[in-house]
GROMACS .gro file of C-alpha atoms in nm:
model
  218
    1UNK     CA    1  -0.025   0.022  -0.020
    2UNK     CA    2   0.111   0.329  -0.089
    3UNK     CA    3   0.183   0.566   0.201
    4UNK     CA    4   0.039   0.910   0.176
    5UNK     CA    5   0.063   1.265   0.340
    6UNK     CA    6  -0.052   1.365   0.658
    7UNK     CA    7  -0.380   1.462   0.658
    8UNK     CA    8  -0.436   1.793   0.716
    9UNK     CA    9  -0.794   1.920   0.712
   10UNK     CA   10  -0.799   2.287   0.870
   11UNK     CA   11  -0.940   2.539   0.649
   12UNK     CA   12  -1.023   2.813   0.924
   13UNK     CA   13  -0.677   2.998   0.901
   14UNK     CA   14  -0.751   2.991   0.523
   15UNK     CA   15  -1.088   3.109   0.503
   16UNK     CA   16  -0.974   3.537   0.488
   17UNK     CA   17  -0.709   3.499   0.205
   18UNK     CA   18  -0.801   3.720  -0.096
   19UNK     CA   19  -0.645   3.467  -0.313
   20UNK     CA   20  -0.495   3.118  -0.281
   21UNK     CA   21  -0.158   2.976  -0.353
   22UNK     CA   22  -0.114   2.747  -0.634
   23UNK     CA   23  -0.084   2.438  -0.402
   24UNK     CA   24  -0.171   2.446  -0.033
   25UNK     CA   25  -0.285   2.233   0.227
   26UNK     CA   26  -0.531   2.037   0.249
   27UNK     CA   27  -0.482   1.861  -0.047
   28UNK     CA   28  -0.538   1.499   0.113
   29UNK     CA   29  -0.925   1.448   0.175
   30UNK     CA   30  -0.925   1.090   0.364
   31UNK     CA   31  -1.288   0.966   0.481
   32UNK     CA   32  -1.373   0.949   0.841
   33UNK     CA   33  -1.548   0.602   0.864
   34UNK     CA   34  -1.549   0.385   1.208
   35UNK     CA   35  -1.632   0.081   0.981
   36UNK     CA   36  -1.290   0.133   0.784
   37UNK     CA   37  -1.105   0.147   1.173
   38UNK     CA   38  -1.264  -0.167   1.290
   39UNK     CA   39  -1.153  -0.343   0.971
   40UNK     CA   40  -0.836  -0.195   0.952
   41UNK     CA   41  -0.848  -0.061   0.592
   42UNK     CA   42  -0.778   0.230   0.437
   43UNK     CA   43  -1.044   0.422   0.356
   44UNK     CA   44  -1.104   0.618   0.051
   45UNK     CA   45  -0.870   0.886   0.012
   46UNK     CA   46  -0.834   1.186  -0.232
   47UNK     CA   47  -0.518   1.361  -0.265
   48UNK     CA   48  -0.544   1.640  -0.507
   49UNK     CA   49  -0.220   1.729  -0.751
   50UNK     CA   50  -0.065   2.032  -0.802
   51UNK     CA   51  -0.260   2.127  -1.119
   52UNK     CA   52  -0.536   2.179  -0.864
   53UNK     CA   53  -0.781   1.995  -1.137
   54UNK     CA   54  -0.708   1.635  -1.040
   55UNK     CA   55  -0.684   1.391  -0.803
   56UNK     CA   56  -0.576   1.029  -0.740
   57UNK     CA   57  -0.819   0.809  -0.532
   58UNK     CA   58  -0.727   0.520  -0.278
   59UNK     CA   59  -0.890   0.250  -0.051
   60UNK     CA   60  -1.247   0.152   0.058
   61UNK     CA   61  -1.523   0.337  -0.010
   62UNK     CA   62  -1.727   0.389   0.385
   63UNK     CA   63  -1.967   0.578   0.535
   64UNK     CA   64  -1.761   0.915   0.538
   65UNK     CA   65  -1.628   0.926   0.166
   66UNK     CA   66  -1.907   1.144   0.052
   67UNK     CA   67  -1.809   1.429   0.323
   68UNK     CA   68  -1.455   1.383   0.210
   69UNK     CA   69  -1.523   1.420  -0.165
   70UNK     CA   70  -1.760   1.700  -0.051
   71UNK     CA   71  -1.488   1.885   0.122
   72UNK     CA   72  -1.254   1.838  -0.138
   73UNK     CA   73  -1.452   1.995  -0.415
   74UNK     CA   74  -1.530   2.265  -0.173
   75UNK     CA   75  -1.192   2.359  -0.142
   76UNK     CA   76  -1.079   2.276  -0.477
   77UNK     CA   77  -1.356   2.288  -0.718
   78UNK     CA   78  -1.184   2.262  -1.022
   79UNK     CA   79  -1.138   1.891  -1.034
   80UNK     CA   80  -1.244   1.767  -1.335
   81UNK     CA   81  -1.044   1.380  -1.363
   82UNK     CA   82  -1.026   1.115  -1.094
   83UNK     CA   83  -0.771   0.914  -1.112
   84UNK     CA   84  -0.838   0.584  -0.982
   85UNK     CA   85  -0.543   0.318  -0.828
   86UNK     CA   86  -0.675   0.096  -0.596
   87UNK     CA   87  -0.982   0.111  -0.469
   88UNK     CA   88  -1.100  -0.235  -0.401
   89UNK     CA   89  -1.445  -0.199  -0.295
   90UNK     CA   90  -1.704  -0.067  -0.042
   91UNK     CA   91  -1.830  -0.095   0.294
   92UNK     CA   92  -2.125   0.139   0.273
   93UNK     CA   93  -2.312   0.046  -0.052
   94UNK     CA   94  -2.557   0.331  -0.062
   95UNK     CA   95  -2.296   0.593   0.021
   96UNK     CA   96  -2.120   0.445  -0.280
   97UNK     CA   97  -2.370   0.536  -0.528
   98UNK     CA   98  -2.489   0.821  -0.386
   99UNK     CA   99  -2.136   0.992  -0.385
  100UNK     CA  100  -2.098   0.808  -0.766
  101UNK     CA  101  -2.444   1.006  -0.849
  102UNK     CA  102  -2.288   1.308  -0.727
  103UNK     CA  103  -1.959   1.284  -0.909
  104UNK     CA  104  -2.159   1.230  -1.225
  105UNK     CA  105  -2.378   1.518  -1.183
  106UNK     CA  106  -2.117   1.730  -1.145
  107UNK     CA  107  -1.940   1.640  -1.494
  108UNK     CA  108  -1.621   1.478  -1.339
  109UNK     CA  109  -1.432   1.263  -1.562
  110UNK     CA  110  -1.269   0.897  -1.435
  111UNK     CA  111  -0.969   0.730  -1.535
  112UNK     CA  112  -0.826   0.387  -1.470
  113UNK     CA  113  -0.408   0.381  -1.536
  114UNK     CA  114  -0.202   0.086  -1.642
  115UNK     CA  115  -0.121  -0.059  -1.300
  116UNK     CA  116  -0.485   0.080  -1.134
  117UNK     CA  117  -0.727  -0.184  -0.993
  118UNK     CA  118  -1.080  -0.128  -0.902
  119UNK     CA  119  -1.304  -0.412  -0.787
  120UNK     CA  120  -1.676  -0.412  -0.683
  121UNK     CA  121  -1.761  -0.105  -0.570
  122UNK     CA  122  -1.487   0.064  -0.681
  123UNK     CA  123  -1.585  -0.053  -1.034
  124UNK     CA  124  -1.907   0.127  -0.974
  125UNK     CA  125  -1.719   0.475  -0.851
  126UNK     CA  126  -1.538   0.445  -1.163
  127UNK     CA  127  -1.820   0.401  -1.360
  128UNK     CA  128  -1.915   0.736  -1.236
  129UNK     CA  129  -1.741   0.979  -1.457
  130UNK     CA  130  -1.881   1.139  -1.754
  131UNK     CA  131  -1.611   1.062  -1.997
  132UNK     CA  132  -1.437   0.721  -1.866
  133UNK     CA  133  -1.118   0.579  -1.976
  134UNK     CA  134  -0.957   0.246  -1.878
  135UNK     CA  135  -0.565   0.217  -2.005
  136UNK     CA  136  -0.451  -0.091  -2.122
  137UNK     CA  137  -0.351  -0.308  -1.812
  138UNK     CA  138  -0.560  -0.210  -1.581
  139UNK     CA  139  -0.806  -0.444  -1.377
  140UNK     CA  140  -1.171  -0.376  -1.353
  141UNK     CA  141  -1.336  -0.634  -1.122
  142UNK     CA  142  -1.713  -0.725  -1.053
  143UNK     CA  143  -1.910  -0.969  -0.894
  144UNK     CA  144  -2.212  -1.025  -0.730
  145UNK     CA  145  -2.312  -0.826  -0.410
  146UNK     CA  146  -2.441  -1.016  -0.097
  147UNK     CA  147  -2.656  -0.929   0.235
  148UNK     CA  148  -2.708  -1.055   0.591
  149UNK     CA  149  -3.077  -1.170   0.602
  150UNK     CA  150  -3.130  -1.070   0.929
  151UNK     CA  151  -3.094  -1.437   1.100
  152UNK     CA  152  -2.687  -1.472   0.999
  153UNK     CA  153  -2.761  -1.606   0.667
  154UNK     CA  154  -2.554  -1.441   0.393
  155UNK     CA  155  -2.755  -1.381   0.060
  156UNK     CA  156  -2.651  -1.351  -0.299
  157UNK     CA  157  -2.793  -1.093  -0.526
  158UNK     CA  158  -2.782  -1.388  -0.757
  159UNK     CA  159  -3.044  -1.564  -0.554
  160UNK     CA  160  -3.275  -1.267  -0.494
  161UNK     CA  161  -3.578  -1.267  -0.780
  162UNK     CA  162  -3.497  -1.059  -1.054
  163UNK     CA  163  -3.809  -0.834  -0.961
  164UNK     CA  164  -3.658  -0.755  -0.633
  165UNK     CA  165  -3.634  -0.368  -0.546
  166UNK     CA  166  -3.288  -0.454  -0.463
  167UNK     CA  167  -3.162  -0.437  -0.798
  168UNK     CA  168  -3.350  -0.169  -0.946
  169UNK     CA  169  -3.112   0.034  -0.782
  170UNK     CA  170  -2.827  -0.031  -0.928
  171UNK     CA  171  -2.953  -0.081  -1.291
  172UNK     CA  172  -3.098   0.293  -1.285
  173UNK     CA  173  -2.738   0.417  -1.193
  174UNK     CA  174  -2.601   0.208  -1.483
  175UNK     CA  175  -2.854   0.400  -1.694
  176UNK     CA  176  -2.782   0.705  -1.540
  177UNK     CA  177  -2.407   0.682  -1.618
  178UNK     CA  178  -2.476   0.616  -1.973
  179UNK     CA  179  -2.348   0.255  -1.973
  180UNK     CA  180  -2.423   0.106  -2.362
  181UNK     CA  181  -2.651  -0.204  -2.192
  182UNK     CA  182  -2.692  -0.127  -1.844
  183UNK     CA  183  -2.967  -0.415  -1.740
  184UNK     CA  184  -2.710  -0.645  -1.904
  185UNK     CA  185  -2.461  -0.537  -1.753
  186UNK     CA  186  -2.560  -0.566  -1.419
  187UNK     CA  187  -2.720  -0.900  -1.440
  188UNK     CA  188  -2.368  -0.988  -1.611
  189UNK     CA  189  -2.209  -0.882  -1.277
  190UNK     CA  190  -2.427  -1.085  -1.047
  191UNK     CA  191  -2.359  -1.406  -1.252
  192UNK     CA  192  -2.002  -1.368  -1.348
  193UNK     CA  193  -1.872  -1.406  -1.008
  194UNK     CA  194  -2.015  -1.473  -0.660
  195UNK     CA  195  -1.920  -1.241  -0.392
  196UNK     CA  196  -1.625  -1.438  -0.282
  197UNK     CA  197  -1.466  -1.418  -0.600
  198UNK     CA  198  -1.407  -1.156  -0.839
  199UNK     CA  199  -1.428  -1.139  -1.257
  200UNK     CA  200  -1.193  -0.880  -1.422
  201UNK     CA  201  -1.360  -0.791  -1.757
  202UNK     CA  202  -1.155  -0.824  -2.078
  203UNK     CA  203  -1.127  -0.586  -2.341
  204UNK     CA  204  -1.414  -0.698  -2.528
  205UNK     CA  205  -1.647  -0.674  -2.201
  206UNK     CA  206  -1.498  -0.310  -2.143
  207UNK     CA  207  -1.582  -0.252  -2.505
  208UNK     CA  208  -1.900  -0.417  -2.523
  209UNK     CA  209  -2.041  -0.270  -2.248
  210UNK     CA  210  -1.943   0.079  -2.312
  211UNK     CA  211  -1.691   0.116  -2.005
  212UNK     CA  212  -1.487   0.323  -2.197
  213UNK     CA  213  -1.594   0.645  -2.381
  214UNK     CA  214  -1.491   0.759  -2.710
  215UNK     CA  215  -1.515   1.147  -2.579
  216UNK     CA  216  -1.230   1.114  -2.302
  217UNK     CA  217  -0.958   1.399  -2.345
  218UNK     CA  218  -0.768   1.400  -2.092
   0.00000   0.00000   0.00000
């Protein structure tokens, strides 16, 4: 795991500045999530580049990720590209869909570089970009979601009836981000791998589902 610069979140002292320096703290915005601390995993973290229009993204999406993103874009409103590097999934799917929808609505693009890897909810976060690019070598993983039925039994998304409302929120999201085959992509993710396994999209699958957008210009 790559080490990150210390998080420095105080902006009070900067509030009265008449002009913003070219590059100043805070430039690291890390999600504050109890569930990430309990699981001893790195929470979703945004690091703003010196050009102030891009940020790298690492860690697991969790309950504080929407607030971390909001803080970043309030302080750096010119962010136009998120470069996802290692986003292995989500500890809070509701927050993930809310965050992904916000990114899309703000007109921000997303990119996976040749050594990037996104999985599960990280893939959904990548798909939020209004323009998207997966460089050769990047890994895009999908699988079924799973939930506790309240009695200690884990239920796979593939075992939930097709007409159940749990499916529709994901299908609606894939429509919103304009995948070429949103319903088919959703059911593909559900059946491609169980929740404890992972399927990585091939180049043909990336093309078939419209994961890359032809207008990516960064």
